[in-house]
Amino acid sequence: MASKPTEALVTVACLQMEPVFGETARNVNTSIAMIEQAAARGANLMVLPELCNTGYVFATRDEAFSLGEPLPDGASCRAWIDCARRLGVYIVAGITEREGELLYNAAAVIGPEGFIGRYRKVHLWGDEAIFFAPGNLGFPVFKTRIGILGCHICYDCWFPESFRLAALQGAEIVCVPTNWVPIPGQDPHREAMANIICMAAAHTNSVFVAAADRVGVERNQPFIGQSLIAGYTGWPVAGPASATDTDIIMATINLADARRHRNWNAFNQVLRDRRTDVYDQMLGSVHKPGNY
């Protein structure tokens, strides 16, 4: 029997936690303890929730600014950098980023070599628009030793263009720090709508998706947990996690499969079948196509 290809193996972990609002040092310490636990089980790519260092539900701009940190020089990012170097892992962590007089709902992308880059949430949800500026970096991808990573945050996943632009630049996995909230009309007997959206995006772009949610209730806002890792076919390879409890879900995946199996049959490849005579190849963005 032929052996299964293993040339781009990554063990990804989604670390579902419950941040305590405003207790940044405590939250970062909690995240590092979970990273250490996942690393001891073999994980080398860690995805943490959205705004996991500060909490999510701000009351005033002053409060939000008081909790914001610059990247990569803030205390939270420095702690994650030290952790990544010590353990030899990659971390994608949601953070409240302060740059001058602006705040961004951001994610820090960190590796054993240090700070790799940042992603800023493009599509703001609800009251986020009071506190954060919309992301101004588009949808960058990060070329790392373990593979090409994309990054979205929560509501970005509701826009097919987000995943498409990451895939067209060569992303093999999209890491999603998120704070999913209940959605009206959700069938309690069905998987969360957020899970369905991530699964569909993975399938229609032939990419892996690792979405790390939070749990708990913060200032009367509940969060739904159910973190998920979807394979390149769209079906879950880990999760959904608990809807109520902190949790770690993990999967060992071969990122090369996102490229190897993108040809669905002799005629069809989901990215190359696009009708760029009908619509712009890169959807009018400034991003350049990569190897897909």
Short mmCIF file of N, CA and C in Angstrom, two decimals, residues 28 32 35 71-89 91 108-116:
data_model
loop_
_atom_site.label_atom_id
_atom_site.label_comp_id
_atom_site.label_asym_id
_atom_site.label_seq_id
_atom_site.Cartn_x
_atom_site.Cartn_y
_atom_site.Cartn_z
N VAL A 28 -2.69 36.79 28.64
CA VAL A 28 -1.51 36.34 27.90
C VAL A 28 -0.90 35.12 28.58
N ILE A 32 -0.36 31.46 26.92
CA ILE A 32 0.94 30.80 26.86
C ILE A 32 0.88 29.41 27.50
N ILE A 35 -0.63 27.28 24.91
CA ILE A 35 0.35 27.02 23.85
C ILE A 35 1.33 25.95 24.29
N LEU A 71 2.43 46.99 17.84
CA LEU A 71 3.04 45.76 17.34
C LEU A 71 4.34 46.10 16.62
N PRO A 72 5.40 45.36 16.89
CA PRO A 72 5.49 44.18 17.74
C PRO A 72 6.04 44.46 19.14
N ASP A 73 6.08 45.74 19.55
CA ASP A 73 6.83 46.10 20.76
C ASP A 73 6.01 46.09 22.04
N GLY A 74 4.71 45.82 21.96
CA GLY A 74 3.90 45.78 23.17
C GLY A 74 4.19 44.55 24.01
N ALA A 75 3.77 44.60 25.25
CA ALA A 75 4.09 43.52 26.19
C ALA A 75 3.49 42.18 25.76
N SER A 76 2.27 42.19 25.23
CA SER A 76 1.64 40.93 24.82
C SER A 76 2.42 40.27 23.69
N CYS A 77 2.72 41.04 22.67
CA CYS A 77 3.43 40.48 21.52
C CYS A 77 4.83 40.02 21.92
N ARG A 78 5.50 40.77 22.77
CA ARG A 78 6.84 40.35 23.22
C ARG A 78 6.78 39.02 23.95
N ALA A 79 5.74 38.84 24.76
CA ALA A 79 5.60 37.57 25.49
C ALA A 79 5.35 36.41 24.52
N TRP A 80 4.52 36.64 23.51
CA TRP A 80 4.26 35.59 22.52
C TRP A 80 5.52 35.30 21.69
N ILE A 81 6.28 36.34 21.37
CA ILE A 81 7.53 36.12 20.63
C ILE A 81 8.49 35.26 21.44
N ASP A 82 8.64 35.58 22.71
CA ASP A 82 9.52 34.78 23.57
C ASP A 82 9.05 33.33 23.63
N CYS A 83 7.73 33.14 23.72
CA CYS A 83 7.16 31.80 23.78
C CYS A 83 7.42 31.04 22.48
N ALA A 84 7.20 31.70 21.34
CA ALA A 84 7.41 31.05 20.04
C ALA A 84 8.86 30.63 19.86
N ARG A 85 9.78 31.49 20.27
CA ARG A 85 11.20 31.16 20.15
C ARG A 85 11.57 29.99 21.05
N ARG A 86 11.06 30.01 22.27
CA ARG A 86 11.39 28.97 23.24
C ARG A 86 10.87 27.60 22.81
N LEU A 87 9.67 27.58 22.23
CA LEU A 87 9.04 26.32 21.89
C LEU A 87 9.22 25.95 20.42
N GLY A 88 9.72 26.88 19.61
CA GLY A 88 9.88 26.60 18.19
C GLY A 88 8.56 26.47 17.45
N VAL A 89 7.58 27.33 17.77
CA VAL A 89 6.25 27.22 17.19
C VAL A 89 5.86 28.53 16.51
N ILE A 91 2.60 31.24 15.99
CA ILE A 91 1.43 31.70 16.74
C ILE A 91 0.70 32.77 15.92
N ALA A 108 -1.46 39.20 15.38
CA ALA A 108 -0.01 39.13 15.26
C ALA A 108 0.36 37.74 14.76
N VAL A 109 1.21 37.71 13.75
CA VAL A 109 1.71 36.44 13.20
C VAL A 109 3.18 36.33 13.62
N ILE A 110 3.49 35.29 14.37
CA ILE A 110 4.77 35.17 15.07
C ILE A 110 5.33 33.78 14.82
N GLY A 111 6.66 33.69 14.70
CA GLY A 111 7.30 32.39 14.53
C GLY A 111 8.53 32.27 15.40
N PRO A 112 9.24 31.16 15.28
CA PRO A 112 10.48 30.98 16.06
C PRO A 112 11.51 32.06 15.79
N GLU A 113 11.42 32.67 14.60
CA GLU A 113 12.35 33.74 14.24
C GLU A 113 11.92 35.10 14.75
N GLY A 114 10.71 35.17 15.35
CA GLY A 114 10.22 36.44 15.89
C GLY A 114 8.95 36.89 15.20
N PHE A 115 8.74 38.20 15.16
CA PHE A 115 7.54 38.79 14.58
C PHE A 115 7.61 38.68 13.06
N ILE A 116 6.55 38.11 12.47
CA ILE A 116 6.49 37.92 11.02
C ILE A 116 5.66 39.01 10.37
#
